[in-house]
Amino acid sequence: MRRTLAGAAGAVLLAALLTPLPAAASAAAPTGAPSLAATAAAALAQHRDVIHGTDAETYTAGRVIADTSGAGHVRYQRSYHGLRVYGGDLVVHTAPNGAFAGAATGLTAPLTLGVLPKVTAAAAQTAAAKAFEGRITSVGGSELFVDASTPAAPRLAWETVVRGWAPDGQTPSVLHVLTDALTGTVRGSFDEVESVLGTGYSQYSGTVSIDTTQTSVSPVVYSLIDPSHGNNKVCSMSNLTGGTCAVMTDADNIWGNGATSSPQTAGVDAHFGAAKTYDYFKNVHSRCGILGACAGVTSRVHYGSNYVNAFWDGTQMTYGDGSSNLRPLTALDVAGHEMSHGVTEALAGLVYSGESGGLNEATSDIFGNMVEFYAGVAADPGDYLVGEKIDIFGTGAPLRYMYNPPLDGSSYGCWFSGIGSADPHYSSGVANHFYFDLAEGTGATAYGTSPICGSAAAVTGIGRAKAEKIWYRALDVYFVTSETYAQARTHTLAAAADLYGACSTEHKAVHLAWAAVNVVGTDPCATGPVAGSLVWLRADAGVTSSAGKVSNWADQSGTAHHASMTVAARQPTVVSGVVNGKPVIRFGGSQSLALTAINPSAFTIFVVGKNTKTTESFSMILGPGGDSANNQLRWENGTQALVYGSNGLPTATTTIGNTRVFHDLVIRYDGATLKVYRDGTLYSTTSGSASGGWAINQIGAYYSSYFMQGDLAELLVYSSALTDAARVSTQNYLKSKYALP
């Protein structure tokens, strides 16, 4: 890829999206699926909050995907005050019965920015010209749009297209420059011409069969035009960068000699690579042609002189002959990689900056390798290496290693919070590593040893045939332009569930493979908390009640720390179907349960519930009774959680957000540090050493005087500070069970 980026905040626009679509109100349903498009439009109108929509917006339907089950997926482009919103695209999903089944978008909040520029279009064009490196042949007009490719900071911007030649004088450039419409600062840019630097040697695929066309009978002339693959064709630029590209011809239909001494040799490799890429997408993914219209592509060979490059410009492939015109860059995985950029542009339009840029590049690495495996050529077998035949470094080393990306010296194999600022070629390593682990597994494999990031669990691969289907469906149905790694995790899980079933082996493997590269999230198939709890009370098990009044709540941990209340007026109520269809124990402000006493010196506590007191200084969750020490855990002031211990436990009053909705509250103390989490997010860390245990013997009350008003669905207490992995596992179980945020 040849791209120019201003930094992590730089945005990218795809040429295919530059033409405004007609207004949503008058847009006709896409041909072939009017009912599905209409169903999605109705769902979108009813659930606009899910995609952070506003009254200032319109939505225009694009591709419609109908599953065999009857489920549907419709992509939309968004306009804001009549301006195109880049990064605001969305996908609406509908169930087989037509019900709304969710939506995906890159936006994280409704757009509120103004749309009056302070910088003129002429000033933006001047800035764009200054940003161009090379020789300019034309500067186009500027389009005003909303750049939401960085969702947290959408900006009003100008896009200007500058055409010309790159500094090498041979590579064409169609540079899209993005200028802030309020400050005049160049936010970023991208080049439509996508390329990979490298060198090649001789012929890469050995002796192969290729489809050609006889274009003359007398004399007999065969041409490198492939009627079996949408009329793919190969032409020669005769080592020039302009002028006519002449289709390659031959008199006996025997092409090349396996060496660069024959100009046809590079043509054979290019023709073969284009055919195998076409076949791969058609036969594996039912996609007919790179752009989906069953049309072939042109491959230009012998481009320029001593040109060490190859690129995809949106419609065709171009290959240089390399150093001294002796090393054509026509390797099979290079062809598959570059043409796969065309597939990505057509399906999801992944922005080539930030994390989506890495996912864009990884998609080409993934499918380039899958083309190589699909071709099954003994001279160039599939290997999960990128560009191993072109020997770009002159050492025999490949460009990238999918099984262990850092081996190339620049790529990242594990996700971290700043990875969006890295070059997409290097941030792609996380997705490449994920894909390898999903297909082949972690540890020692036939292709190399794949390391695990951190303390993640080992992964058993599900095979290439299933992994490639999952990645393609996620790209086709779920990915949005500003896709992040966290979203890619969610969307590949959805794709795996679609294809193989929720909680299938394949679905679970996707979860584990992302965790192995440090992209972590809720286990969609968690079935219970980690073992070893001291107290485990759950409203859906072990509750003894009469007329709804709870007299006993049996501990499920096996340690007999039961909770009970014999005084009828003090008994809380069990209420069914409250949170994700499950019951809760409801405390009305004067009820509590006596808990068989616990006194841990280190602990981890999980509470699933909500505070229903509309105004209060506090609402008690756990506390002491009688003459017990002044220890307590409570909700406070509607947005806080307070932990206190008279034994020297550090006091923590933590703002955790609205407590009047169901949430997961976690308190972890290891004897030196107290941490407070809500819904998986760490909200506070407080240091302090307690002098003894933290004695608790009441639920919902403090000294039998100050009470809770709220609902409890589940309470877990461990007499140790759980590891992060154990904490996350238990939180995942609770999140899945109760559909928590």
XYZ file of C-alpha atoms in Angstrom:
741
model
C 0.000 0.000 0.000
C 1.155 3.501 -0.741
C -0.522 5.885 1.669
C 0.289 9.254 3.207
C -1.069 9.906 6.669
C -0.808 12.980 8.870
C -1.121 10.971 12.078
C -3.538 8.929 14.145
C -6.234 11.593 13.833
C -5.945 11.687 10.048
C -9.061 10.596 8.193
C -9.419 8.784 4.906
C -12.126 8.907 2.250
C -12.723 6.315 -0.429
C -13.260 7.458 -3.979
C -16.339 5.271 -4.313
C -18.089 7.340 -1.662
C -17.328 10.767 -3.080
C -20.527 10.985 -5.131
C -23.462 12.016 -2.880
C -26.331 9.569 -2.782
C -29.926 10.752 -3.296
C -31.905 11.908 -0.271
C -33.138 9.117 1.987
C -36.732 10.262 1.841
C -36.931 9.721 -1.902
C -34.459 6.875 -2.347
C -35.805 3.837 -4.121
C -35.272 0.464 -2.524
C -32.253 -1.363 -3.974
C -33.196 -3.632 -6.848
C -33.985 -7.203 -5.887
C -34.906 -6.740 -2.225
C -37.506 -3.960 -1.824
C -39.331 -5.619 1.073
C -36.150 -6.185 3.021
C -35.028 -2.601 2.445
C -38.438 -1.324 3.541
C -38.335 -3.477 6.684
C -34.893 -2.137 7.563
C -36.014 1.443 6.921
C -38.942 1.000 9.306
C -36.647 -0.510 11.936
C -34.195 2.361 11.518
C -36.951 4.931 11.995
C -38.024 3.270 15.247
C -34.534 2.751 16.654
C -32.655 5.861 15.563
C -31.170 6.223 19.056
C -29.149 3.040 18.524
C -27.227 4.622 15.651
C -26.982 7.998 17.459
C -29.250 9.669 14.919
C -30.648 13.194 15.018
C -33.386 15.160 13.270
C -30.694 16.857 11.177
C -29.850 13.611 9.393
C -31.032 11.564 6.436
C -30.050 7.992 5.565
C -29.615 6.474 2.123
C -29.792 2.719 1.612
C -26.954 0.963 -0.161
C -26.234 -2.754 -0.314
C -28.915 -5.193 0.854
C -27.865 -8.650 2.062
C -30.498 -11.364 2.539
C -29.547 -14.469 4.515
C -31.113 -17.826 3.700
C -32.730 -17.738 7.155
C -34.682 -14.623 6.179
C -32.547 -12.289 8.270
C -31.470 -9.103 6.525
C -28.651 -6.586 6.621
C -28.877 -3.169 4.952
C -26.038 -0.662 4.724
C -26.784 3.066 4.870
C -24.858 6.265 4.259
C -25.588 9.168 6.595
C -25.990 12.880 5.762
C -25.958 15.656 8.374
C -27.534 18.992 7.409
C -27.136 17.790 3.823
C -23.404 17.026 4.186
C -21.896 13.605 3.697
C -20.744 12.056 6.993
C -17.638 9.976 6.595
C -17.393 7.408 9.378
C -21.133 7.748 9.985
C -22.174 4.772 7.868
C -24.307 2.109 9.501
C -25.695 -1.385 9.049
C -29.231 -2.254 10.158
C -29.899 -5.912 10.960
C -33.375 -7.452 10.883
C -34.538 -10.854 12.131
C -36.285 -13.400 9.891
C -39.651 -12.195 11.236
C -38.812 -8.603 10.304
C -38.052 -7.467 13.854
C -35.159 -5.123 14.550
C -32.063 -7.182 15.424
C -29.535 -4.422 16.093
C -27.371 -1.991 14.196
C -23.699 -1.130 13.861
C -22.136 2.280 13.362
C -18.825 3.937 14.012
C -20.388 6.922 15.809
C -20.344 6.901 19.607
C -22.596 9.936 20.165
C -25.031 12.088 18.149
C -23.482 14.731 15.881
C -23.875 18.289 17.200
C -21.205 20.244 15.311
C -21.874 23.347 13.247
C -21.667 23.220 9.454
C -20.445 26.731 8.557
C -16.776 26.677 7.487
C -14.306 29.365 8.517
C -11.783 28.255 5.886
C -12.685 28.781 2.223
C -12.606 26.086 -0.446
C -9.840 28.007 -2.231
C -7.714 27.995 0.942
C -8.275 24.259 1.297
C -7.093 23.711 -2.277
C -3.925 25.704 -1.576
C -3.258 23.624 1.539
C -3.847 20.428 -0.417
C -1.367 21.422 -3.113
C 1.266 22.124 -0.457
C 0.669 18.678 1.049
C 1.361 16.898 -2.243
C 4.827 15.393 -2.689
C 5.850 15.056 -6.311
C 4.726 16.738 -9.532
C 1.147 18.075 -9.621
C -0.892 17.822 -12.806
C -4.221 19.093 -11.424
C -5.950 20.281 -8.241
C -9.655 19.541 -8.111
C -12.465 21.356 -6.327
C -13.094 20.940 -2.601
C -16.098 19.206 -1.040
C -17.387 20.159 2.410
C -18.240 17.126 4.558
C -18.334 15.879 8.149
C -15.266 13.845 9.049
C -16.420 11.419 11.754
C -13.742 8.808 11.138
C -12.454 9.699 14.615
C -15.802 9.230 16.410
C -14.808 11.036 19.598
C -13.916 14.207 17.695
C -15.946 14.724 14.500
C -14.921 17.790 12.499
C -16.147 19.861 9.596
C -13.610 19.386 6.803
C -12.807 19.955 3.139
C -11.703 17.157 0.843
C -9.557 18.089 -2.164
C -8.229 15.703 -4.834
C -4.739 16.442 -6.146
C -3.496 14.447 -9.147
C 0.053 14.021 -10.308
C 3.161 11.866 -10.050
C 4.904 10.625 -6.921
C 8.532 11.723 -6.293
C 9.851 8.682 -8.191
C 8.326 10.157 -11.356
C 6.730 6.848 -12.317
C 4.039 6.106 -9.731
C 0.762 7.916 -10.451
C -0.844 9.653 -7.488
C -4.466 10.613 -6.815
C -4.114 12.174 -3.390
C -7.180 13.050 -1.311
C -6.238 15.774 1.177
C -8.466 16.483 4.184
C -8.336 20.009 5.588
C -10.029 21.176 8.790
C -12.731 23.645 7.689
C -12.390 25.660 10.907
C -8.603 25.874 11.357
C -7.126 25.167 7.914
C -4.958 22.382 9.335
C -4.384 19.383 7.090
C -5.939 16.502 9.038
C -4.692 13.711 6.831
C -4.626 12.306 3.324
C -4.752 9.098 1.376
C -3.737 8.041 -2.097
C -6.136 6.103 -4.313
C -3.136 4.343 -5.803
C -2.474 1.390 -3.510
C 0.940 -0.215 -3.769
C 3.534 -2.387 -2.069
C 7.264 -1.797 -2.438
C 9.329 -4.885 -3.200
C 11.426 -6.894 -5.604
C 10.792 -10.193 -7.333
C 12.921 -12.763 -9.027
C 12.188 -15.010 -12.034
C 8.833 -16.777 -12.262
C 7.080 -17.671 -9.018
C 4.435 -20.262 -9.743
C 6.246 -22.762 -11.969
C 4.529 -24.182 -15.047
C 0.830 -23.305 -14.974
C -2.228 -23.512 -17.229
C -3.716 -20.155 -18.203
C -6.852 -19.222 -20.130
C -6.241 -17.138 -23.267
C -8.208 -15.980 -26.318
C -7.415 -16.604 -29.982
C -7.852 -13.169 -31.488
C -6.737 -13.951 -35.058
C -6.901 -16.991 -37.303
C -4.583 -15.838 -40.064
C -2.043 -15.308 -38.852
C -2.723 -17.240 -35.642
C -2.604 -14.893 -32.671
C -3.412 -15.652 -29.062
C -3.914 -12.874 -26.502
C -3.657 -12.804 -22.729
C -7.390 -12.213 -22.381
C -9.129 -14.660 -20.054
C -12.768 -15.371 -21.060
C -13.227 -17.669 -18.061
C -12.530 -14.915 -15.548
C -14.500 -11.885 -16.669
C -12.016 -11.161 -19.490
C -9.051 -10.505 -17.235
C -6.287 -9.239 -19.481
C -2.569 -8.568 -19.316
C -0.889 -5.760 -21.242
C 2.655 -4.456 -21.416
C 3.694 -0.867 -20.747
C 7.073 -1.587 -22.438
C 8.880 0.029 -19.485
C 7.007 3.327 -19.918
C 4.648 5.033 -17.454
C 2.243 6.455 -20.010
C 0.783 5.803 -23.407
C -0.829 2.645 -24.730
C -0.682 -0.604 -22.798
C -0.551 -3.285 -25.481
C -2.288 -6.589 -24.733
C 0.297 -9.383 -24.745
C 0.117 -11.741 -27.727
C 1.743 -14.990 -28.875
C 1.660 -17.229 -31.937
C 1.722 -20.702 -30.341
C -0.041 -20.131 -27.013
C 3.078 -21.150 -25.105
C 4.047 -18.185 -22.922
C 7.284 -17.174 -21.302
C 10.311 -19.239 -20.387
C 10.370 -19.057 -16.607
C 12.975 -16.302 -16.713
C 12.980 -12.537 -17.161
C 14.727 -12.889 -20.509
C 11.223 -13.406 -21.934
C 8.882 -10.414 -21.491
C 5.999 -12.885 -21.378
C 7.150 -14.466 -18.121
C 5.909 -11.585 -15.985
C 2.661 -11.673 -17.972
C 2.128 -15.342 -17.110
C 2.518 -14.676 -13.376
C 0.220 -11.638 -13.498
C -2.418 -13.493 -15.530
C -2.279 -16.527 -13.250
C -2.502 -14.401 -10.097
C -5.528 -12.503 -11.391
C -7.303 -15.727 -12.344
C -6.664 -17.399 -8.997
C -7.819 -14.318 -7.075
C -11.006 -14.219 -9.188
C -11.578 -17.960 -8.606
C -10.941 -17.675 -4.885
C -13.537 -15.009 -4.238
C -16.065 -16.622 -6.590
C -15.741 -20.212 -5.400
C -15.089 -19.610 -1.700
C -17.159 -16.486 -1.016
C -19.633 -16.436 -3.938
C -18.307 -13.038 -5.009
C -18.154 -12.725 -8.780
C -15.257 -10.425 -9.642
C -13.276 -8.089 -7.420
C -15.927 -5.372 -7.596
C -18.829 -7.841 -7.531
C -19.992 -7.385 -11.134
C -18.296 -10.482 -12.653
C -15.902 -8.220 -14.552
C -12.229 -9.034 -14.824
C -9.327 -6.660 -14.251
C -6.422 -5.424 -16.309
C -2.916 -6.293 -15.174
C -0.259 -3.953 -16.530
C 3.256 -5.416 -16.550
C 6.646 -3.925 -17.419
C 5.565 -0.577 -15.997
C 8.335 2.025 -15.800
C 12.043 1.404 -15.747
C 13.748 -0.087 -12.697
C 10.377 0.352 -10.977
C 10.425 -1.567 -7.691
C 6.720 -1.424 -6.980
C 3.282 -2.869 -7.687
C -0.064 -1.211 -7.050
C -3.846 -1.410 -7.340
C -5.380 1.903 -8.454
C -9.015 1.039 -7.891
C -9.614 -0.666 -11.248
C -6.409 -2.394 -12.355
C -3.137 -3.912 -11.223
C 0.238 -2.495 -12.227
C 3.560 -4.294 -11.814
C 7.068 -2.900 -12.128
C 10.030 -4.985 -13.224
C 12.099 -4.299 -10.109
C 15.768 -3.453 -9.810
C 17.574 -3.343 -13.161
C 14.305 -4.524 -14.758
C 15.217 -8.066 -13.705
C 12.812 -8.718 -10.794
C 9.131 -8.347 -11.779
C 6.814 -7.932 -8.789
C 4.239 -10.484 -9.931
C 4.152 -12.887 -6.952
C 0.850 -14.655 -6.294
C 0.203 -13.274 -2.793
C 1.080 -9.730 -3.949
C -1.627 -9.965 -6.608
C -4.138 -11.393 -4.131
C -3.252 -8.773 -1.515
C -3.619 -5.772 -3.792
C -6.805 -6.906 -5.526
C -8.324 -7.659 -2.110
C -8.132 -3.936 -1.391
C -10.745 -3.575 -4.105
C -12.977 -6.061 -2.281
C -12.564 -4.174 1.006
C -13.413 -0.852 -0.657
C -16.535 -2.313 -2.241
C -17.827 -4.073 0.876
C -16.938 -2.073 3.994
C -14.841 0.890 2.846
C -12.503 0.626 5.830
C -10.847 3.982 6.528
C -7.100 3.765 5.955
C -6.081 5.352 9.257
C -6.309 4.443 12.907
C -7.317 0.918 13.819
C -9.519 0.553 10.741
C -6.410 1.144 8.609
C -4.733 -1.836 10.249
C -7.840 -3.939 9.681
C -7.887 -2.825 6.020
C -4.288 -3.885 5.509
C -4.777 -7.135 7.434
C -7.770 -8.028 5.278
C -5.519 -7.921 2.211
C -2.823 -9.934 3.984
C -5.418 -12.513 5.020
C -7.035 -12.913 1.613
C -3.704 -12.664 -0.219
C -2.565 -15.664 1.797
C -5.839 -17.490 1.303
C -5.475 -17.021 -2.472
C -2.021 -18.558 -2.185
C -3.412 -21.565 -0.290
C -6.332 -21.829 -2.734
C -4.025 -21.886 -5.767
C -2.140 -24.875 -4.346
C 1.017 -24.209 -6.346
C 3.962 -26.357 -5.309
C 6.448 -23.642 -6.301
C 4.697 -21.061 -4.076
C 2.674 -22.876 -1.391
C 0.516 -21.173 1.214
C 2.582 -20.265 4.244
C 1.064 -17.327 6.248
C 3.945 -15.144 5.104
C 3.406 -11.906 3.187
C 5.590 -11.147 0.163
C 8.068 -13.939 0.816
C 8.832 -14.355 -2.900
C 9.572 -10.716 -3.700
C 12.468 -10.560 -1.188
C 12.047 -6.857 -0.499
C 14.961 -6.767 1.942
C 17.380 -8.755 -0.208
C 17.782 -11.248 2.641
C 15.129 -13.778 1.728
C 12.912 -12.552 4.583
C 9.214 -11.855 3.962
C 7.477 -8.537 4.509
C 5.307 -9.866 7.338
C 4.790 -12.993 9.464
C 1.163 -13.656 10.328
C 1.933 -16.234 13.019
C 4.267 -13.876 14.928
C 4.083 -10.344 13.476
C 6.938 -8.737 15.500
C 9.429 -10.989 13.689
C 9.598 -8.392 10.900
C 10.962 -5.836 13.374
C 8.106 -3.346 12.994
C 4.690 -5.017 13.279
C 2.649 -5.436 16.436
C 1.264 -8.794 17.498
C -0.707 -7.671 20.561
C -3.291 -4.900 20.806
C -2.575 -1.842 22.974
C -4.441 1.426 23.419
C -2.139 3.490 21.185
C -2.009 1.114 18.228
C -4.241 3.384 16.154
C -1.335 5.803 15.696
C 0.870 3.149 14.071
C 1.353 2.698 10.318
C -1.473 0.400 9.086
C 1.097 -2.049 7.720
C 2.310 -2.572 11.283
C -0.956 -2.267 13.228
C -2.328 -4.925 10.866
C -0.243 -7.437 12.790
C -2.896 -7.744 15.512
C -5.565 -8.910 13.053
C -3.079 -11.083 11.149
C -2.063 -12.721 14.438
C -5.735 -13.213 15.406
C -6.537 -14.798 12.071
C -3.608 -17.186 12.255
C -4.546 -18.250 15.793
C -8.180 -18.736 14.756
C -7.227 -20.879 11.765
C -4.173 -22.757 13.046
C -4.048 -22.248 16.824
C -1.409 -20.895 19.178
C 1.952 -22.416 20.064
C 3.935 -24.622 17.723
C 2.299 -25.133 14.308
C 3.346 -26.387 10.894
C 3.960 -22.771 9.834
C 5.727 -21.351 12.879
C 5.228 -20.770 16.593
C 2.459 -18.328 17.482
C 2.956 -16.698 20.898
C 0.128 -15.712 23.254
C -0.252 -12.149 24.518
C -0.173 -11.950 28.317
C -1.881 -14.722 30.253
C -4.541 -15.577 27.690
C -5.611 -19.164 27.195
C -4.252 -21.324 24.390
C -6.284 -21.510 21.180
C -7.075 -24.572 19.095
C -7.467 -23.591 15.445
C -10.692 -24.224 13.523
C -9.007 -24.415 10.116
C -8.637 -21.974 7.219
C -11.909 -22.974 5.559
C -13.959 -21.763 8.520
C -11.739 -18.834 9.508
C -11.861 -17.267 6.030
C -15.657 -17.567 5.944
C -15.943 -15.792 9.297
C -13.650 -12.933 8.271
C -15.393 -12.435 4.927
C -18.887 -12.398 6.450
C -17.788 -9.895 9.095
C -16.339 -7.676 6.342
C -19.413 -8.062 4.153
C -22.202 -7.764 6.728
C -20.877 -6.061 9.863
C -17.717 -3.959 9.466
C -18.180 -0.179 9.253
C -15.761 2.358 7.784
C -14.195 3.389 11.102
C -14.045 -0.173 12.492
C -11.968 -0.604 15.650
C -10.388 -3.788 16.923
C -13.037 -3.999 19.664
C -15.755 -3.757 17.008
C -13.989 -6.307 14.822
C -14.082 -8.708 17.770
C -17.817 -8.153 18.222
C -18.491 -8.430 14.502
C -16.453 -11.588 13.906
C -18.243 -13.167 16.875
C -21.542 -12.254 15.218
C -20.330 -13.699 11.910
C -19.253 -16.936 13.596
C -22.623 -17.236 15.347
C -24.406 -16.643 12.023
C -22.396 -19.308 10.231
C -21.876 -21.972 12.888
C -24.253 -21.176 15.744
C -23.974 -19.305 19.024
C -21.542 -20.956 21.435
C -20.400 -23.393 18.763
C -16.772 -24.477 18.757
C -16.097 -21.871 16.072
C -17.852 -19.102 18.011
C -15.866 -19.866 21.157
C -12.634 -20.009 19.147
C -13.173 -16.454 17.865
C -13.467 -15.231 21.466
C -10.293 -17.065 22.491
C -8.322 -15.997 19.414
C -9.040 -12.308 20.071
C -8.099 -12.721 23.740
C -4.822 -14.284 22.597
C -3.891 -10.985 20.899
C -5.125 -8.873 23.849
C -8.444 -7.795 22.330
C -10.569 -8.847 25.285
C -14.275 -8.681 25.979
C -17.235 -10.491 27.411
C -17.217 -14.245 26.934
C -20.458 -14.748 25.018
C -20.692 -18.311 26.290
C -19.757 -17.924 29.959
C -21.818 -20.399 32.033
C -20.829 -19.596 35.610
C -18.481 -17.745 37.939
C -14.993 -18.973 38.743
C -14.894 -21.612 41.456
C -13.988 -21.028 45.088
C -16.514 -18.442 46.242
C -17.186 -17.902 49.940
C -20.731 -16.653 49.342
C -22.875 -17.148 46.243
C -26.442 -15.927 46.463
C -28.560 -15.781 43.320
C -32.206 -14.847 43.074
C -32.880 -17.633 40.573
C -31.834 -20.443 42.957
C -32.200 -21.379 46.623
C -34.896 -18.847 47.550
C -37.503 -19.891 50.119
C -40.532 -17.618 50.147
C -44.169 -17.444 51.151
C -46.496 -15.061 49.342
C -43.384 -13.575 47.804
C -41.721 -12.845 51.147
C -38.205 -14.307 51.449
C -37.390 -16.169 54.638
C -34.239 -17.899 53.434
C -31.724 -17.393 50.619
C -29.540 -20.483 50.372
C -25.842 -20.090 49.636
C -24.796 -21.886 46.405
C -21.045 -21.814 47.149
C -21.103 -24.924 49.320
C -19.804 -23.066 52.388
C -23.249 -22.655 54.017
C -23.154 -18.870 54.259
C -26.924 -18.604 54.016
C -29.036 -15.468 54.434
C -32.327 -15.486 56.298
C -34.963 -13.386 58.077
C -37.585 -14.750 60.494
C -39.366 -11.441 61.168
C -42.091 -11.201 58.532
C -42.119 -7.401 58.429
C -38.398 -7.391 57.677
C -38.495 -9.955 54.877
C -37.643 -8.721 51.355
C -39.669 -9.817 48.323
C -38.743 -12.061 45.403
C -39.940 -10.586 42.093
C -39.744 -12.591 38.870
C -38.764 -11.489 35.362
C -37.080 -8.220 36.299
C -33.634 -8.265 34.698
C -33.152 -10.180 31.430
C -36.100 -12.371 32.385
C -34.600 -13.323 35.744
C -35.835 -12.634 39.289
C -34.475 -10.256 41.917
C -34.683 -9.937 45.684
C -36.321 -6.572 46.326
C -35.534 -4.585 49.455
C -38.100 -1.863 50.119
C -36.243 0.347 52.579
C -36.953 -1.529 55.812
C -36.029 -5.114 54.949
C -32.799 -7.054 55.340
C -31.379 -10.553 55.587
C -29.030 -11.875 58.245
C -25.954 -13.408 56.608
C -23.912 -16.151 58.216
C -20.951 -14.013 59.258
C -17.899 -13.595 57.038
C -14.628 -11.885 57.982
C -12.205 -11.918 55.026
C -8.937 -9.982 55.195
C -8.750 -9.931 51.392
C -11.763 -10.244 49.160
C -13.495 -9.790 45.819
C -17.201 -8.930 45.879
C -19.567 -8.996 42.902
C -22.968 -7.313 43.166
C -25.571 -7.353 40.388
C -28.399 -5.014 41.245
C -29.654 -1.478 41.256
C -30.465 1.247 43.747
C -34.153 2.267 43.603
C -34.057 4.995 46.224
C -34.918 8.198 44.346
C -33.315 10.510 46.917
C -30.927 9.337 49.592
C -27.671 9.847 51.355
C -27.045 6.125 51.029
C -28.644 2.764 50.284
C -26.982 -0.146 52.131
C -25.830 -3.325 50.352
C -23.697 -5.050 52.998
C -23.206 -4.100 56.620
C -22.752 -5.281 60.205
C -25.384 -5.954 62.835
C -25.430 -5.745 66.617
C -22.077 -4.643 67.984
C -20.118 -5.599 64.856
C -17.479 -3.313 63.458
C -18.512 -0.340 61.345
C -18.000 -2.054 57.978
C -20.165 -1.365 54.956
C -20.679 -1.387 51.196
C -23.374 0.945 49.920
C -24.739 2.967 47.044
C -24.644 6.676 47.701
C -26.234 9.800 46.184
C -27.468 8.003 43.072
C -24.086 7.872 41.326
C -21.553 6.565 43.865
C -20.402 3.445 45.662
C -18.827 3.648 49.129
C -16.631 1.026 50.796
C -15.620 1.475 54.448
C -13.966 -0.587 57.164
C -13.226 0.300 60.768
C -10.325 -2.176 60.650
C -8.254 0.236 58.570
C -9.633 -0.850 55.218
C -9.116 2.176 52.960
C -12.302 4.212 52.546
C -13.311 4.708 48.921
C -16.200 6.858 47.715
C -16.265 6.311 43.974
C -18.430 7.948 41.321
C -19.498 5.068 39.083
C -22.427 6.610 37.181
C -26.157 6.071 37.510
C -26.769 3.353 40.119
C -30.513 3.291 39.474
C -30.060 0.933 36.540
C -28.905 -2.669 36.770
C -25.134 -2.941 36.825
C -22.262 -5.099 37.987
C -20.351 -3.602 40.940
C -17.040 -5.249 41.861
C -14.911 -4.497 44.940
C -11.435 -6.060 45.087
C -9.027 -5.786 48.031
C -5.670 -7.553 48.211
C -4.533 -6.291 51.629
C -2.857 -3.200 50.222
C -5.026 -1.776 47.437
C -8.791 -1.413 47.097
C -10.207 -1.290 43.554
C -13.761 -0.453 42.493
C -15.122 -1.603 39.110
C -18.459 -1.103 37.406
C -19.480 -3.128 34.358
C -15.885 -4.170 33.790
C -14.386 -0.663 33.994
C -11.980 0.280 36.799
C -13.213 3.485 38.459
C -10.905 3.922 41.477
C -7.780 2.581 43.171
C -7.125 3.364 46.856
C -4.090 2.275 48.877
C -4.249 1.186 52.523
C -3.554 -1.760 54.820
C -6.261 -3.185 57.070
C -5.413 -4.476 60.533
C -7.749 -7.451 60.394
C -10.760 -8.973 58.682
C -13.747 -7.146 57.209
C -16.705 -8.461 59.250
C -20.092 -8.532 57.521
C -23.305 -10.265 58.668
C -26.203 -8.365 57.067
C -27.502 -7.907 53.532
C -29.496 -4.762 52.889
C -28.934 -3.157 56.287
C -26.394 -1.518 58.572
C -26.816 -2.163 62.334
C -30.410 -3.119 61.451
C -31.118 0.603 61.272
C -30.125 1.934 57.851
C -31.460 -0.035 54.929
C -31.234 -0.628 51.210
C -33.947 0.330 48.820
C -33.145 -1.618 45.695
C -32.922 -4.946 43.867
C -30.290 -7.667 44.121
C -30.047 -10.328 41.424
C -26.772 -11.949 42.457
C -24.107 -11.573 45.149
C -20.702 -13.285 45.109
C -17.956 -12.985 47.724
C -14.480 -14.521 47.400
C -12.067 -14.584 50.343
C -9.174 -13.522 48.110
C -8.284 -10.855 45.586
C -9.070 -12.632 42.321
C -6.673 -12.377 39.409
C -7.752 -10.108 36.587
C -8.464 -13.140 34.439
C -10.719 -14.681 37.106
C -12.430 -11.350 37.770
C -13.098 -10.775 34.071
C -14.362 -14.336 33.644
C -16.878 -13.904 36.459
C -17.902 -10.470 35.204
C -18.411 -11.965 31.749
C -20.679 -14.621 33.224
C -22.746 -11.972 35.013
C -22.834 -9.682 31.997
C -24.024 -12.459 29.734
C -26.574 -13.772 32.232
C -28.161 -10.398 32.964
C -27.496 -8.590 29.645
C -25.511 -5.888 31.438
C -23.704 -3.058 29.576
